[in-house]
PDB file of C-alpha atoms in Angstrom:
ATOM      1  CA  UNK B  22       0.000   0.000   0.000  1.00 58.00           C
ATOM      2  CA  UNK B  23       1.497   3.310  -1.083  1.00 71.00           C
ATOM      3  CA  UNK B  24       1.267   6.575   0.774  1.00 64.00           C
ATOM      4  CA  UNK B  25      -1.252   7.981  -1.699  1.00 65.00           C
ATOM      5  CA  UNK B  26      -3.494   4.962  -1.274  1.00 69.00           C
ATOM      6  CA  UNK B  27      -3.276   5.195   2.506  1.00 62.00           C
ATOM      7  CA  UNK B  28      -4.108   8.912   2.552  1.00 61.00           C
ATOM      8  CA  UNK B  29      -7.089   8.296   0.287  1.00 66.00           C
ATOM      9  CA  UNK B  30      -8.511   5.498   2.430  1.00 75.00           C
ATOM     10  CA  UNK B  31     -11.726   6.060   4.327  1.00 82.00           C
ATOM     11  CA  UNK B  32     -10.269   5.080   7.684  1.00 82.00           C
ATOM     12  CA  UNK B  33      -7.384   7.528   7.294  1.00 81.00           C
ATOM     13  CA  UNK B  34      -9.733  10.386   6.461  1.00 84.00           C
ATOM     14  CA  UNK B  35     -12.002   9.533   9.385  1.00 88.00           C
ATOM     15  CA  UNK B  36      -9.101   9.293  11.844  1.00 87.00           C
ATOM     16  CA  UNK B  37      -7.646  12.572  10.636  1.00 86.00           C
ATOM     17  CA  UNK B  38     -10.995  14.359  10.984  1.00 90.00           C
ATOM     18  CA  UNK B  39     -11.594  12.960  14.474  1.00 92.00           C
ATOM     19  CA  UNK B  40      -8.144  13.962  15.697  1.00 91.00           C
ATOM     20  CA  UNK B  41      -8.635  17.499  14.396  1.00 91.00           C
ATOM     21  CA  UNK B  42     -12.014  17.726  16.104  1.00 94.00           C
ATOM     22  CA  UNK B  43     -10.372  16.634  19.349  1.00 95.00           C
ATOM     23  CA  UNK B  44      -7.715  19.330  18.899  1.00 93.00           C
ATOM     24  CA  UNK B  45     -10.449  21.875  18.158  1.00 95.00           C
ATOM     25  CA  UNK B  46     -12.166  20.904  21.398  1.00 95.00           C
ATOM     26  CA  UNK B  47      -8.930  21.376  23.319  1.00 95.00           C
ATOM     27  CA  UNK B  48      -8.351  24.759  21.708  1.00 94.00           C
ATOM     28  CA  UNK B  49     -11.885  25.806  22.610  1.00 96.00           C
ATOM     29  CA  UNK B  50     -11.349  24.612  26.184  1.00 97.00           C
ATOM     30  CA  UNK B  51      -8.214  26.771  26.368  1.00 94.00           C
ATOM     31  CA  UNK B  52     -10.231  29.756  25.175  1.00 94.00           C
ATOM     32  CA  UNK B  53      -8.778  30.008  21.681  1.00 93.00           C
ATOM     33  CA  UNK B  54     -11.977  30.279  19.647  1.00 95.00           C
ATOM     34  CA  UNK B  55     -10.347  31.270  16.363  1.00 94.00           C
ATOM     35  CA  UNK B  56      -7.992  28.278  16.284  1.00 94.00           C
ATOM     36  CA  UNK B  57     -10.854  25.999  17.328  1.00 95.00           C
ATOM     37  CA  UNK B  58     -12.950  27.221  14.408  1.00 95.00           C
ATOM     38  CA  UNK B  59     -10.047  26.828  11.991  1.00 94.00           C
ATOM     39  CA  UNK B  60      -9.396  23.279  13.199  1.00 94.00           C
ATOM     40  CA  UNK B  61     -13.082  22.385  12.896  1.00 95.00           C
ATOM     41  CA  UNK B  62     -13.038  23.645   9.313  1.00 93.00           C
ATOM     42  CA  UNK B  63      -9.867  21.679   8.634  1.00 92.00           C
ATOM     43  CA  UNK B  64     -11.595  18.579  10.029  1.00 93.00           C
ATOM     44  CA  UNK B  65     -14.321  18.958   7.411  1.00 92.00           C
ATOM     45  CA  UNK B  66     -11.657  19.253   4.723  1.00 89.00           C
ATOM     46  CA  UNK B  67      -9.808  16.248   6.106  1.00 87.00           C
ATOM     47  CA  UNK B  68     -12.954  14.154   6.003  1.00 88.00           C
ATOM     48  CA  UNK B  69     -13.423  14.916   2.314  1.00 89.00           C
ATOM     49  CA  UNK B  70      -9.780  15.164   1.191  1.00 84.00           C
ATOM     50  CA  UNK B  71      -7.100  13.935   3.547  1.00 81.00           C
ATOM     51  CA  UNK B  72      -4.266  15.851   1.871  1.00 82.00           C
ATOM     52  CA  UNK B  73      -6.216  19.140   1.952  1.00 86.00           C
ATOM     53  CA  UNK B  74      -6.893  18.622   5.664  1.00 85.00           C
ATOM     54  CA  UNK B  75      -3.218  17.957   6.283  1.00 85.00           C
ATOM     55  CA  UNK B  76      -2.215  21.134   4.471  1.00 90.00           C
ATOM     56  CA  UNK B  77      -4.845  23.131   6.346  1.00 92.00           C
ATOM     57  CA  UNK B  78      -3.564  21.793   9.662  1.00 89.00           C
ATOM     58  CA  UNK B  79      -0.003  22.739   8.747  1.00 92.00           C
ATOM     59  CA  UNK B  80      -1.211  26.239   7.913  1.00 93.00           C
ATOM     60  CA  UNK B  81      -2.985  26.487  11.263  1.00 92.00           C
ATOM     61  CA  UNK B  82       0.157  25.344  13.089  1.00 91.00           C
ATOM     62  CA  UNK B  83       2.185  28.024  11.295  1.00 93.00           C
ATOM     63  CA  UNK B  84      -0.462  30.594  12.250  1.00 90.00           C
ATOM     64  CA  UNK B  85      -0.213  29.527  15.892  1.00 88.00           C
ATOM     65  CA  UNK B  86       3.584  29.821  15.903  1.00 90.00           C
ATOM     66  CA  UNK B  87       3.536  33.307  14.399  1.00 89.00           C
ATOM     67  CA  UNK B  88       1.178  34.606  17.096  1.00 78.00           C
TER      68      UNK B  88
END
């Protein structure tokens, strides 16, 4: 199984979306509403397209580091 096949699998997309939702919940608990909303949006992307969700999460991480 290649990396592209793994990233396109249903279980990979579901796991990625669930982990981002968990991170969004933690961000919301910490009081960071903007990051929580961004992570929730990235979870929707990850559920549809795993690579797009991964890129969105990387962008959010860069945003967090710059703040």
